Amino acid sequence: MLRMKSFNDMNVSDPDRSSLDLLIAQEPDLWLQQRNFHADEGETVQAILMEAWHRWQSQALTFSSPLLRHRLKLLNSQGGLAAEWGLASSQTDIETVEAQVYSSKSKQTNIARLVLETADNDASVLPLLQSAAQTLSEMYDHTFDLMTVRLMMKRQQLSDKEARGRDDLFQAAKRLHDQNDVRSVLRVLLDDIEHMYPRADVNLYLSQDFVNGDKRVKPLQLRHSDDDLTADAFLSGKPVSAADGEGQMIWAIPMQGKQAVYGVLSLKLQREEWDEFELNSMVMLADTAGSAFENAKLFEQSNLLIGELQLINELTKRLNQSLRLNEVFEFAMTELLHIFKADYCNLLQLNADGSHFQIVSSNVPAAANETYSTTYGFSGVVYATREPLIISDYWSTRVVESKLMDVTRSRSLIATPVMAGTSVVGVIMVSHQSPNYFSYDNYKLLQLLSTHIGLAISNASLHAEVRRMVITDNLTGLHARHYLNEQIQSRQRKDRCGSLVLVDIDHFKRVNDTYGHLIGDSILVIVSDVIRSCIRDTDIAARWGGEELAVYLPQIRSEQAFRIAERIRGTVETQTNPPVTVSCGISEWSFEEDKISVESLFYRADMALYEAKKNGRNRICVG
């Protein structure tokens, strides 16, 4: 009987050991179903039988077994040649002796036959052959038991690995869903994968235009070539793999959420480091990352939307705090510079006749009050299309010529029309000296803000118009009397002196009775126009009542007021048809007076006017 060797003593050739190991690696689930291992399959029997044969052969050589002097054949249960020893004899009188090889592990009657060819008719050969068959059977059963243990250990290792994988997957999923920032989600995903596969080359290809400082995050390029795994995975939504010539596997796994595929996770690693379970785990991790990415993106967009709404609400509230057009323009320009962190901002308003734009607010000193045709530059483009525009690099594209862009050396631009109903009443231009500075979100936000700025401008314009109507006489276009009173009171608080001229049309009732009220009204309009032409822009002319008009002259003493009144009197006499004359009364005040009031100023001017009329009209008197 040959000595049994331990598993560690086995001296098995690499091909046979490889085939046995391959069976263990490939079918552990099949063999260990219900914790019962069956070795009746032909391939399994062949592998174990060859293992037992080589072990027996190794020991037979060690003890120089007499059987090895003959030709030996190992036949499988179907009679096929499994293995052999020695060379065929040239003698013709060859006897064949065989012994059955059984196994308690197999349901078959026998698993093999050990056949010996001999020419010397030695009777001792048969007992030796039977002993060898018995030893081979025991080695077969021993190998089977060892293989079962190995399979169980393999299965336990797989179970432990799957348990660790599930725990790692759970922890990774928890970390991913703990993030509400897109950058954090991507960083956690890539860090966890690199921790699981430290020798793998990991990259993430994103389909979105997303700026990230992580060099592992790259833009997804859809080249549609046959070997473009990332494009295939992105378009199909399923994992795609390929092997390179260096024994490495390349996996492209889509990262998708409920709404879309957001990118593709790429892993390059050694083939032996990867199995089916890990693929399923990685697909689940990529899907979890896709959901976390989607949630973070939605959270980010929600915060952005909330921020925009708060910004619009605050801007609208502050815009509506002032109803003066110049203050609205200045505040809008300042806020837009702050919101977009821009270098320059220009607000252009369409003039009354719609022929050109005028810059009403700008942080470019050279551009103050500049005018441009409605067909010139980017303001002309916005006016013609009634649509906002974004320019990434003015110097490289130069769609149109723009003096503002050239003067400020700006390269990036966002511009939008300011609308009043369906009409363009202005243009907002925000620029920066860096190329590609403004994002599409900036472009949309400016368009939204322009609506509220337009409403504020419309409100201020309407308020200015209503105020103008309230303080203006409809017939003459001069200010109303109450406005004149308010302005005199205001000027008396800060000026050193001032004069008031009352102008009365002589015999105006006779003009109305003779020529009619329409002619009388036209005379009033002509006299008002004469007064406006004879005074400064800072002077205030008003209709005091009926045919009486008044002019307040800030910082003017009575001597100079007399000359202005004389100029009015002489011009009226020569320019009216039918010709009329006017009488004027003048009064003045100065800060040296004990009592300064509007009433006293009007009283003295009225008394002077009375004197002028009493002394023959068409003359001027100073009170």
C-alpha positions as semicolon CSV with decimal commas, in nm:
position;residue;x (nm);y (nm);z (nm)
1;M;0,000;0,000;0,000
2;L;0,136;0,343;-0,094
3;R;0,165;0,611;0,175
4;M;-0,102;0,887;0,166
5;K;0,040;1,233;0,143
6;S;-0,110;1,549;0,290
7;F;-0,256;1,819;0,070
8;N;0,056;2,027;0,116
9;D;0,270;1,736;-0,005
10;M;0,094;1,719;-0,341
11;N;0,314;1,747;-0,643
12;V;0,064;1,817;-0,918
13;S;0,151;1,962;-1,255
14;D;0,035;2,318;-1,318
15;P;-0,211;2,239;-1,600
16;D;-0,406;1,992;-1,389
17;R;-0,396;2,209;-1,078
18;S;-0,513;2,502;-1,294
19;S;-0,807;2,303;-1,429
20;L;-0,911;2,202;-1,078
21;D;-0,874;2,557;-0,946
22;L;-1,070;2,683;-1,243
23;L;-1,356;2,450;-1,159
24;I;-1,353;2,570;-0,800
25;A;-1,355;2,933;-0,909
26;Q;-1,623;2,892;-1,174
27;E;-1,891;2,681;-1,006
28;P;-1,891;2,717;-0,630
29;D;-2,260;2,800;-0,623
30;L;-2,347;2,497;-0,838
31;W;-2,146;2,256;-0,623
32;L;-2,244;2,396;-0,288
33;Q;-2,617;2,421;-0,343
34;Q;-2,797;2,307;-0,029
35;R;-2,453;2,240;0,126
36;N;-2,421;1,914;-0,077
37;F;-2,140;1,858;-0,324
38;H;-2,183;1,608;-0,608
39;A;-1,896;1,492;-0,825
40;D;-2,089;1,295;-1,085
41;E;-2,033;1,542;-1,367
42;G;-1,783;1,417;-1,621
43;E;-1,559;1,721;-1,612
44;T;-1,548;1,715;-1,233
45;V;-1,468;1,343;-1,216
46;Q;-1,196;1,387;-1,479
47;A;-1,031;1,672;-1,285
48;I;-1,034;1,489;-0,950
49;L;-0,929;1,161;-1,108
50;M;-0,628;1,324;-1,272
51;E;-0,537;1,486;-0,943
52;A;-0,547;1,143;-0,770
53;W;-0,354;0,977;-1,059
54;H;-0,067;1,226;-1,038
55;R;-0,048;1,187;-0,661
56;W;-0,038;0,805;-0,694
57;Q;0,220;0,829;-0,973
58;S;0,438;1,056;-0,763
59;Q;0,436;0,813;-0,467
60;A;0,486;0,510;-0,692
61;L;0,801;0,668;-0,828
62;T;0,919;0,742;-0,474
63;F;0,892;0,372;-0,375
64;S;0,994;0,232;-0,713
65;S;0,672;0,036;-0,746
66;P;0,708;-0,280;-0,963
67;L;0,394;-0,167;-1,150
68;L;0,590;0,114;-1,309
69;R;0,796;-0,147;-1,503
70;H;0,486;-0,220;-1,707
71;R;0,263;-0,017;-1,927
72;L;-0,027;0,135;-1,727
73;K;-0,344;0,295;-1,852
74;L;-0,610;0,485;-1,662
75;L;-0,946;0,458;-1,836
76;N;-1,248;0,663;-1,739
77;S;-1,591;0,514;-1,672
78;Q;-1,675;0,529;-2,045
79;G;-1,356;0,345;-2,139
80;G;-1,176;0,645;-2,273
81;L;-0,805;0,692;-2,207
82;A;-0,755;0,940;-1,923
83;A;-0,381;0,888;-1,858
84;E;-0,104;0,633;-1,924
85;W;0,244;0,532;-1,811
86;G;0,520;0,357;-2,002
87;L;0,562;0,264;-2,369
88;A;0,373;0,004;-2,565
89;S;0,552;-0,335;-2,580
90;S;0,659;-0,480;-2,918
91;Q;0,588;-0,837;-2,803
92;T;0,279;-1,008;-2,933
93;D;0,186;-1,223;-2,631
94;I;0,070;-0,937;-2,411
95;E;-0,170;-1,000;-2,126
96;T;-0,399;-0,731;-1,992
97;V;-0,483;-0,706;-1,622
98;E;-0,725;-0,447;-1,484
99;A;-0,871;-0,334;-1,155
100;Q;-1,177;-0,121;-1,090
101;V;-1,146;0,220;-0,922
102;Y;-1,445;0,301;-0,701
103;S;-1,540;0,606;-0,496
104;S;-1,776;0,647;-0,204
105;K;-1,834;1,006;-0,320
106;S;-1,981;0,911;-0,654
107;K;-2,307;0,740;-0,739
108;Q;-2,147;0,565;-1,034
109;T;-2,054;0,194;-0,995
110;N;-1,696;0,285;-1,083
111;I;-1,523;0,599;-1,180
112;A;-1,230;0,443;-1,367
113;R;-1,032;0,130;-1,451
114;L;-0,662;0,081;-1,396
115;V;-0,525;-0,140;-1,680
116;L;-0,178;-0,304;-1,684
117;E;-0,019;-0,467;-1,990
118;T;0,242;-0,737;-1,914
119;A;0,430;-1,009;-2,110
120;D;0,588;-1,210;-1,825
121;N;0,263;-1,355;-1,683
122;D;0,358;-1,260;-1,328
123;A;0,081;-1,367;-1,084
124;S;0,184;-1,102;-0,827
125;V;0,094;-0,821;-1,062
126;L;-0,282;-0,848;-1,006
127;P;-0,269;-0,799;-0,624
128;L;-0,037;-0,501;-0,674
129;L;-0,268;-0,355;-0,938
130;Q;-0,571;-0,401;-0,715
131;S;-0,382;-0,237;-0,428
132;A;-0,292;0,051;-0,658
133;A;-0,660;0,083;-0,764
134;Q;-0,762;0,089;-0,395
135;T;-0,500;0,355;-0,322
136;L;-0,618;0,554;-0,624
137;S;-0,976;0,531;-0,493
138;E;-0,870;0,657;-0,151
139;M;-0,672;0,940;-0,310
140;Y;-0,975;1,025;-0,524
141;D;-1,197;1,045;-0,214
142;H;-0,931;1,238;-0,024
143;T;-0,894;1,484;-0,310
144;F;-1,271;1,519;-0,322
145;D;-1,282;1,602;0,051
146;L;-1,002;1,854;0,017
147;M;-1,174;2,009;-0,281
148;T;-1,499;2,034;-0,084
149;V;-1,317;2,216;0,196
150;R;-1,156;2,449;-0,053
151;L;-1,494;2,518;-0,208
152;M;-1,647;2,593;0,128
153;M;-1,359;2,823;0,213
154;K;-1,400;2,987;-0,126
155;R;-1,768;3,033;-0,066
156;Q;-1,705;3,174;0,281
157;Q;-1,454;3,417;0,135
158;L;-1,709;3,521;-0,124
159;S;-1,973;3,565;0,145
160;D;-1,737;3,772;0,357
161;K;-1,641;3,978;0,055
162;E;-2,006;4,033;-0,037
163;A;-2,085;4,131;0,323
164;R;-1,797;4,379;0,325
165;G;-1,908;4,502;-0,016
166;R;-2,264;4,554;0,103
167;D;-2,141;4,738;0,410
168;D;-1,907;4,954;0,199
169;L;-2,193;5,019;-0,043
170;F;-2,428;5,117;0,240
171;Q;-2,172;5,351;0,394
172;A;-2,089;5,502;0,054
173;A;-2,460;5,554;-0,021
174;K;-2,508;5,715;0,319
175;R;-2,215;5,951;0,262
176;L;-2,344;6,040;-0,083
177;H;-2,694;6,123;0,038
178;D;-2,550;6,326;0,326
179;Q;-2,413;6,573;0,069
180;N;-2,623;6,857;-0,070
181;D;-2,348;7,009;-0,280
182;V;-2,270;6,880;-0,629
183;R;-1,893;6,904;-0,585
184;S;-1,912;6,713;-0,258
185;V;-2,118;6,433;-0,416
186;L;-1,862;6,384;-0,693
187;R;-1,567;6,400;-0,454
188;V;-1,719;6,143;-0,215
189;L;-1,803;5,908;-0,503
190;L;-1,454;5,915;-0,651
191;D;-1,279;5,896;-0,312
192;D;-1,484;5,591;-0,210
193;I;-1,413;5,409;-0,535
194;E;-1,042;5,482;-0,508
195;H;-1,053;5,348;-0,152
196;M;-1,218;5,025;-0,274
197;Y;-0,981;4,989;-0,571
198;P;-0,657;5,168;-0,482
199;R;-0,479;5,042;-0,795
200;A;-0,761;5,133;-1,035
201;D;-0,762;5,429;-1,271
202;V;-1,089;5,611;-1,191
203;N;-1,247;5,893;-1,394
204;L;-1,591;6,048;-1,416
205;Y;-1,716;6,189;-1,747
206;L;-1,998;6,440;-1,696
207;S;-2,247;6,528;-1,966
208;Q;-2,316;6,868;-1,808
209;D;-2,117;7,187;-1,845
210;F;-1,982;7,172;-1,492
211;V;-1,665;7,342;-1,374
212;N;-1,489;7,130;-1,111
213;G;-1,137;7,156;-0,976
214;D;-1,103;6,776;-0,950
215;K;-0,889;6,646;-1,236
216;R;-1,078;6,315;-1,220
217;V;-1,395;6,490;-1,340
218;K;-1,388;6,542;-1,716
219;P;-1,635;6,648;-1,985
220;L;-1,812;6,371;-2,175
221;Q;-1,728;6,376;-2,546
222;L;-1,971;6,184;-2,766
223;R;-1,752;6,078;-3,056
224;H;-1,978;5,786;-3,160
225;S;-1,681;5,567;-3,245
226;D;-1,689;5,188;-3,209
227;D;-1,437;5,187;-2,922
228;D;-1,591;5,475;-2,727
229;L;-1,713;5,291;-2,417
230;T;-1,825;5,605;-2,234
231;A;-2,046;5,713;-2,524
232;D;-2,198;5,363;-2,549
233;A;-2,268;5,351;-2,175
234;F;-2,416;5,703;-2,178
235;L;-2,645;5,639;-2,476
236;S;-2,755;5,290;-2,373
237;G;-2,777;5,354;-1,999
238;K;-2,609;5,017;-1,933
239;P;-2,256;4,915;-1,821
240;V;-2,010;4,845;-2,102
241;S;-1,673;4,667;-2,069
242;A;-1,369;4,586;-2,278
243;A;-1,030;4,423;-2,224
244;D;-0,703;4,575;-2,333
245;G;-0,389;4,392;-2,433
246;E;-0,228;4,427;-2,089
247;G;-0,468;4,203;-1,895
248;Q;-0,678;4,495;-1,774
249;M;-1,052;4,546;-1,778
250;I;-1,211;4,880;-1,864
251;W;-1,562;4,939;-1,733
252;A;-1,790;5,229;-1,827
253;I;-2,086;5,251;-1,588
254;P;-2,359;5,515;-1,639
255;M;-2,437;5,749;-1,349
256;Q;-2,808;5,809;-1,380
257;G;-3,089;5,949;-1,169
258;K;-3,463;5,944;-1,213
259;Q;-3,465;6,213;-1,480
260;A;-3,156;6,152;-1,692
261;V;-2,807;6,004;-1,728
262;Y;-2,567;6,263;-1,588
263;G;-2,235;6,101;-1,665
264;V;-2,029;5,785;-1,699
265;L;-1,800;5,634;-1,436
266;S;-1,486;5,481;-1,591
267;L;-1,271;5,219;-1,413
268;K;-0,956;5,057;-1,545
269;L;-0,813;4,774;-1,333
270;Q;-0,659;4,427;-1,345
271;R;-0,891;4,148;-1,454
272;E;-0,838;3,943;-1,135
273;E;-0,949;4,236;-0,919
274;W;-1,299;4,229;-1,063
275;D;-1,593;3,991;-1,039
276;E;-1,966;3,986;-1,111
277;F;-2,066;4,082;-0,758
278;E;-1,847;4,391;-0,770
279;L;-2,003;4,493;-1,100
280;N;-2,350;4,481;-0,945
281;S;-2,224;4,677;-0,645
282;M;-2,061;4,937;-0,869
283;V;-2,379;4,974;-1,076
284;M;-2,577;5,029;-0,756
285;L;-2,318;5,279;-0,632
286;A;-2,327;5,467;-0,963
287;D;-2,708;5,477;-0,952
288;T;-2,696;5,603;-0,593
289;A;-2,445;5,868;-0,696
290;G;-2,674;5,965;-0,985
291;S;-2,967;6,013;-0,747
292;A;-2,750;6,206;-0,500
293;F;-2,613;6,420;-0,786
294;E;-2,966;6,488;-0,907
295;N;-3,087;6,582;-0,557
296;A;-2,786;6,806;-0,500
297;K;-2,841;6,971;-0,835
298;L;-3,209;7,029;-0,755
299;F;-3,115;7,162;-0,411
300;E;-2,858;7,390;-0,571
301;Q;-3,110;7,514;-0,828
302;S;-3,370;7,566;-0,555
303;N;-3,126;7,774;-0,351
304;L;-3,033;7,968;-0,663
305;L;-3,399;8,030;-0,742
306;I;-3,469;8,136;-0,384
307;G;-3,165;8,365;-0,396
308;E;-3,285;8,515;-0,724
309;L;-3,635;8,571;-0,583
310;Q;-3,492;8,736;-0,273
311;L;-3,264;8,947;-0,491
312;I;-3,554;9,050;-0,717
313;N;-3,774;9,127;-0,417
314;E;-3,505;9,340;-0,252
315;L;-3,416;9,513;-0,578
316;T;-3,780;9,588;-0,657
317;K;-3,843;9,720;-0,306
318;R;-3,542;9,950;-0,322
319;L;-3,617;10,061;-0,677
320;N;-3,968;10,161;-0,576
321;Q;-3,842;10,362;-0,281
322;S;-3,758;10,642;-0,522
323;L;-3,979;10,789;-0,793
324;R;-3,710;11,009;-0,943
325;L;-3,585;10,882;-1,276
326;N;-3,222;10,980;-1,227
327;E;-3,214;10,800;-0,889
328;V;-3,372;10,488;-1,038
329;F;-3,115;10,481;-1,318
330;E;-2,822;10,534;-1,081
331;F;-2,942;10,273;-0,831
332;A;-3,008;10,014;-1,106
333;M;-2,659;10,065;-1,250
334;T;-2,492;10,030;-0,909
335;E;-2,688;9,717;-0,819
336;L;-2,621;9,545;-1,152
337;L;-2,248;9,602;-1,112
338;H;-2,268;9,441;-0,767
339;I;-2,493;9,149;-0,865
340;F;-2,290;9,038;-1,166
341;K;-1,950;9,153;-1,030
342;A;-1,904;9,325;-1,364
343;D;-1,650;9,587;-1,465
344;Y;-1,893;9,818;-1,646
345;C;-2,264;9,886;-1,669
346;N;-2,443;10,126;-1,902
347;L;-2,813;10,213;-1,905
348;L;-2,941;10,365;-2,228
349;Q;-3,281;10,533;-2,268
350;L;-3,468;10,589;-2,593
351;N;-3,539;10,957;-2,654
352;A;-3,889;11,097;-2,699
353;D;-3,895;11,080;-3,079
354;G;-3,738;10,731;-3,085
355;S;-3,442;10,831;-3,305
356;H;-3,150;10,756;-3,073
357;F;-3,040;10,617;-2,738
358;Q;-2,885;10,831;-2,464
359;I;-2,669;10,695;-2,183
360;V;-2,852;10,798;-1,865
361;S;-2,637;10,608;-1,616
362;S;-2,286;10,464;-1,648
363;N;-1,969;10,400;-1,449
364;V;-1,769;10,498;-1,757
365;P;-1,702;10,873;-1,720
366;A;-1,633;10,921;-2,091
367;A;-1,973;10,773;-2,180
368;A;-2,188;11,012;-1,974
369;N;-2,477;11,153;-2,184
370;E;-2,341;10,996;-2,504
371;T;-2,601;10,933;-2,774
372;Y;-2,615;10,647;-3,024
373;S;-2,835;10,572;-3,320
374;T;-3,093;10,298;-3,277
375;T;-2,911;10,107;-3,549
376;Y;-2,562;10,128;-3,398
377;G;-2,376;9,866;-3,194
378;F;-2,521;9,611;-2,959
379;S;-2,793;9,850;-2,843
380;G;-2,906;9,862;-3,205
381;V;-2,911;9,480;-3,221
382;V;-3,118;9,458;-2,902
383;Y;-3,352;9,733;-3,026
384;A;-3,406;9,558;-3,360
385;T;-3,456;9,205;-3,221
386;R;-3,620;9,297;-2,888
387;E;-3,423;9,004;-2,746
388;P;-3,137;8,986;-2,493
389;L;-2,793;8,877;-2,609
390;I;-2,474;8,733;-2,465
391;I;-2,126;8,778;-2,614
392;S;-1,851;8,547;-2,489
393;D;-1,555;8,719;-2,654
394;Y;-1,613;9,044;-2,841
395;W;-1,253;9,063;-2,961
396;S;-1,262;8,727;-3,137
397;T;-1,614;8,745;-3,283
398;R;-1,676;9,121;-3,327
399;V;-2,031;9,075;-3,453
400;V;-2,083;9,453;-3,467
401;E;-1,873;9,757;-3,389
402;S;-1,923;9,891;-3,037
403;K;-1,764;10,209;-2,908
404;L;-1,850;10,120;-2,547
405;M;-1,679;9,780;-2,573
406;D;-1,372;9,933;-2,739
407;V;-1,337;10,221;-2,492
408;T;-1,366;9,994;-2,188
409;R;-1,165;9,711;-2,351
410;S;-1,444;9,473;-2,253
411;R;-1,466;9,122;-2,399
412;S;-1,772;8,967;-2,230
413;L;-2,117;9,123;-2,258
414;I;-2,476;9,057;-2,158
415;A;-2,741;9,301;-2,278
416;T;-3,118;9,311;-2,258
417;P;-3,396;9,547;-2,368
418;V;-3,597;9,751;-2,118
419;M;-3,958;9,713;-2,223
420;A;-4,266;9,927;-2,166
421;G;-4,548;9,705;-2,281
422;T;-4,440;9,585;-2,625
423;S;-4,204;9,876;-2,694
424;V;-3,831;9,900;-2,625
425;V;-3,765;10,212;-2,416
426;G;-3,406;10,137;-2,318
427;V;-3,116;9,893;-2,314
428;I;-2,906;9,758;-2,026
429;M;-2,547;9,659;-2,110
430;V;-2,324;9,480;-1,854
431;S;-1,966;9,400;-1,957
432;H;-1,640;9,257;-1,826
433;Q;-1,283;9,268;-1,953
434;S;-1,235;8,889;-1,923
435;P;-1,360;8,656;-2,200
436;N;-1,632;8,396;-2,125
437;Y;-1,706;8,572;-1,797
438;F;-2,087;8,562;-1,790
439;S;-2,281;8,238;-1,759
440;Y;-2,615;8,146;-1,908
441;D;-2,766;8,191;-1,560
442;N;-2,636;8,551;-1,560
443;Y;-2,796;8,601;-1,899
444;K;-3,135;8,477;-1,775
445;L;-3,111;8,672;-1,449
446;L;-3,040;9,001;-1,627
447;Q;-3,341;8,940;-1,851
448;L;-3,554;8,889;-1,541
449;L;-3,416;9,192;-1,359
450;S;-3,468;9,415;-1,662
451;T;-3,843;9,356;-1,635
452;H;-3,849;9,496;-1,282
453;I;-3,613;9,780;-1,370
454;G;-3,841;9,862;-1,663
455;L;-4,144;9,871;-1,431
456;A;-3,957;10,100;-1,191
457;I;-3,861;10,331;-1,478
458;S;-4,220;10,333;-1,605
459;N;-4,351;10,415;-1,256
460;A;-4,097;10,694;-1,214
461;S;-4,180;10,829;-1,561
462;L;-4,554;10,822;-1,489
463;H;-4,496;10,986;-1,154
464;A;-4,285;11,256;-1,319
465;E;-4,555;11,311;-1,580
466;V;-4,832;11,330;-1,320
467;R;-4,623;11,568;-1,112
468;R;-4,553;11,777;-1,419
469;M;-4,925;11,792;-1,495
470;V;-5,002;11,889;-1,135
471;I;-4,746;12,169;-1,124
472;T;-4,797;12,289;-1,483
473;D;-5,064;12,511;-1,631
474;N;-5,227;12,331;-1,923
475;L;-5,269;12,637;-2,144
476;T;-4,939;12,820;-2,109
477;G;-4,707;12,534;-2,010
478;L;-4,579;12,747;-1,721
479;H;-4,572;12,622;-1,364
480;A;-4,877;12,642;-1,142
481;R;-4,898;12,905;-0,869
482;H;-4,867;12,658;-0,579
483;Y;-4,544;12,519;-0,727
484;L;-4,404;12,872;-0,749
485;N;-4,491;12,931;-0,384
486;E;-4,318;12,606;-0,280
487;Q;-4,004;12,688;-0,477
488;I;-3,977;13,042;-0,335
489;Q;-4,011;12,907;0,019
490;S;-3,742;12,649;-0,053
491;R;-3,503;12,903;-0,203
492;Q;-3,553;13,149;0,080
493;R;-3,415;12,887;0,321
494;K;-3,083;12,853;0,140
495;D;-3,029;13,158;-0,089
496;R;-2,907;13,504;0,009
497;C;-3,152;13,696;-0,209
498;G;-3,407;13,677;-0,488
499;S;-3,657;13,880;-0,694
500;L;-4,016;13,832;-0,805
501;V;-4,160;13,981;-1,125
502;L;-4,538;13,995;-1,175
503;V;-4,644;14,038;-1,538
504;D;-4,998;14,148;-1,628
505;I;-5,134;14,178;-1,983
506;D;-5,285;14,525;-2,026
507;H;-5,654;14,546;-2,122
508;F;-5,674;14,169;-2,160
509;K;-6,054;14,172;-2,112
510;R;-6,083;14,405;-2,409
511;V;-5,881;14,153;-2,622
512;N;-6,119;13,871;-2,527
513;D;-6,426;14,086;-2,592
514;T;-6,293;14,211;-2,926
515;Y;-6,123;13,905;-3,074
516;G;-6,268;13,617;-2,873
517;H;-6,129;13,389;-2,607
518;L;-5,933;13,175;-2,855
519;I;-5,726;13,475;-2,959
520;G;-5,698;13,571;-2,594
521;D;-5,562;13,228;-2,513
522;S;-5,311;13,248;-2,800
523;I;-5,194;13,587;-2,663
524;L;-5,140;13,423;-2,323
525;V;-4,936;13,144;-2,486
526;I;-4,723;13,393;-2,681
527;V;-4,651;13,603;-2,372
528;S;-4,559;13,283;-2,182
529;D;-4,319;13,182;-2,460
530;V;-4,162;13,530;-2,449
531;I;-4,109;13,502;-2,073
532;R;-3,945;13,160;-2,113
533;S;-3,711;13,296;-2,380
534;C;-3,600;13,586;-2,162
535;I;-3,510;13,398;-1,842
536;R;-3,258;13,138;-1,730
537;D;-3,324;12,766;-1,691
538;T;-3,293;12,807;-1,315
539;D;-3,559;13,079;-1,305
540;I;-3,918;12,978;-1,237
541;A;-4,207;13,111;-1,446
542;A;-4,567;13,046;-1,344
543;R;-4,924;13,149;-1,426
544;W;-5,029;13,344;-1,119
545;G;-5,393;13,381;-1,216
546;G;-5,601;13,480;-1,522
547;E;-5,383;13,705;-1,740
548;E;-5,125;13,756;-1,466
549;L;-4,792;13,570;-1,489
550;A;-4,504;13,557;-1,240
551;V;-4,130;13,494;-1,262
552;Y;-3,907;13,418;-0,965
553;L;-3,537;13,498;-1,015
554;P;-3,311;13,325;-0,758
555;Q;-2,999;13,516;-0,645
556;I;-3,108;13,823;-0,845
557;R;-3,148;14,176;-0,702
558;S;-3,412;14,422;-0,819
559;E;-3,180;14,616;-1,050
560;Q;-3,104;14,310;-1,264
561;A;-3,467;14,195;-1,236
562;F;-3,572;14,530;-1,380
563;R;-3,359;14,470;-1,691
564;I;-3,508;14,122;-1,738
565;A;-3,860;14,262;-1,697
566;E;-3,784;14,536;-1,949
567;R;-3,668;14,277;-2,197
568;I;-3,994;14,086;-2,150
569;R;-4,203;14,404;-2,186
570;G;-4,032;14,515;-2,507
571;T;-4,043;14,171;-2,669
572;V;-4,415;14,123;-2,595
573;E;-4,500;14,458;-2,753
574;T;-4,326;14,362;-3,078
575;Q;-4,417;13,993;-3,111
576;T;-4,788;13,978;-3,029
577;N;-5,064;13,996;-3,290
578;P;-5,294;14,167;-3,224
579;P;-5,032;14,370;-3,034
580;V;-5,063;14,392;-2,659
581;T;-4,854;14,542;-2,382
582;V;-4,769;14,423;-2,033
583;S;-4,713;14,591;-1,701
584;C;-4,466;14,455;-1,447
585;G;-4,424;14,482;-1,071
586;I;-4,097;14,383;-0,903
587;S;-4,011;14,298;-0,543
588;E;-3,699;14,153;-0,383
589;W;-3,585;13,995;-0,058
590;S;-3,248;13,946;0,108
591;F;-3,125;13,764;0,414
592;E;-3,072;14,096;0,598
593;E;-3,449;14,148;0,625
594;D;-3,615;14,084;0,956
595;K;-3,917;13,914;0,806
596;I;-3,890;13,701;0,496
597;S;-4,201;13,531;0,354
598;V;-4,364;13,446;0,024
599;E;-4,671;13,649;0,116
600;S;-4,473;13,969;0,177
601;L;-4,280;13,918;-0,146
602;F;-4,601;13,879;-0,349
603;Y;-4,767;14,168;-0,168
604;R;-4,490;14,412;-0,253
605;A;-4,475;14,293;-0,617
606;D;-4,853;14,325;-0,643
607;M;-4,842;14,678;-0,507
608;A;-4,569;14,766;-0,758
609;L;-4,783;14,621;-1,038
610;Y;-5,078;14,830;-0,921
611;E;-4,857;15,140;-0,940
612;A;-4,751;15,050;-1,298
613;K;-5,113;15,017;-1,408
614;K;-5,219;15,334;-1,231
615;N;-4,941;15,528;-1,401
616;G;-5,047;15,439;-1,755
617;R;-4,965;15,069;-1,805
618;N;-4,692;14,928;-2,035
619;R;-4,435;15,006;-1,772
620;I;-4,237;14,855;-1,482
621;C;-4,242;14,952;-1,117
622;V;-4,023;14,827;-0,833
623;G;-4,184;14,775;-0,493
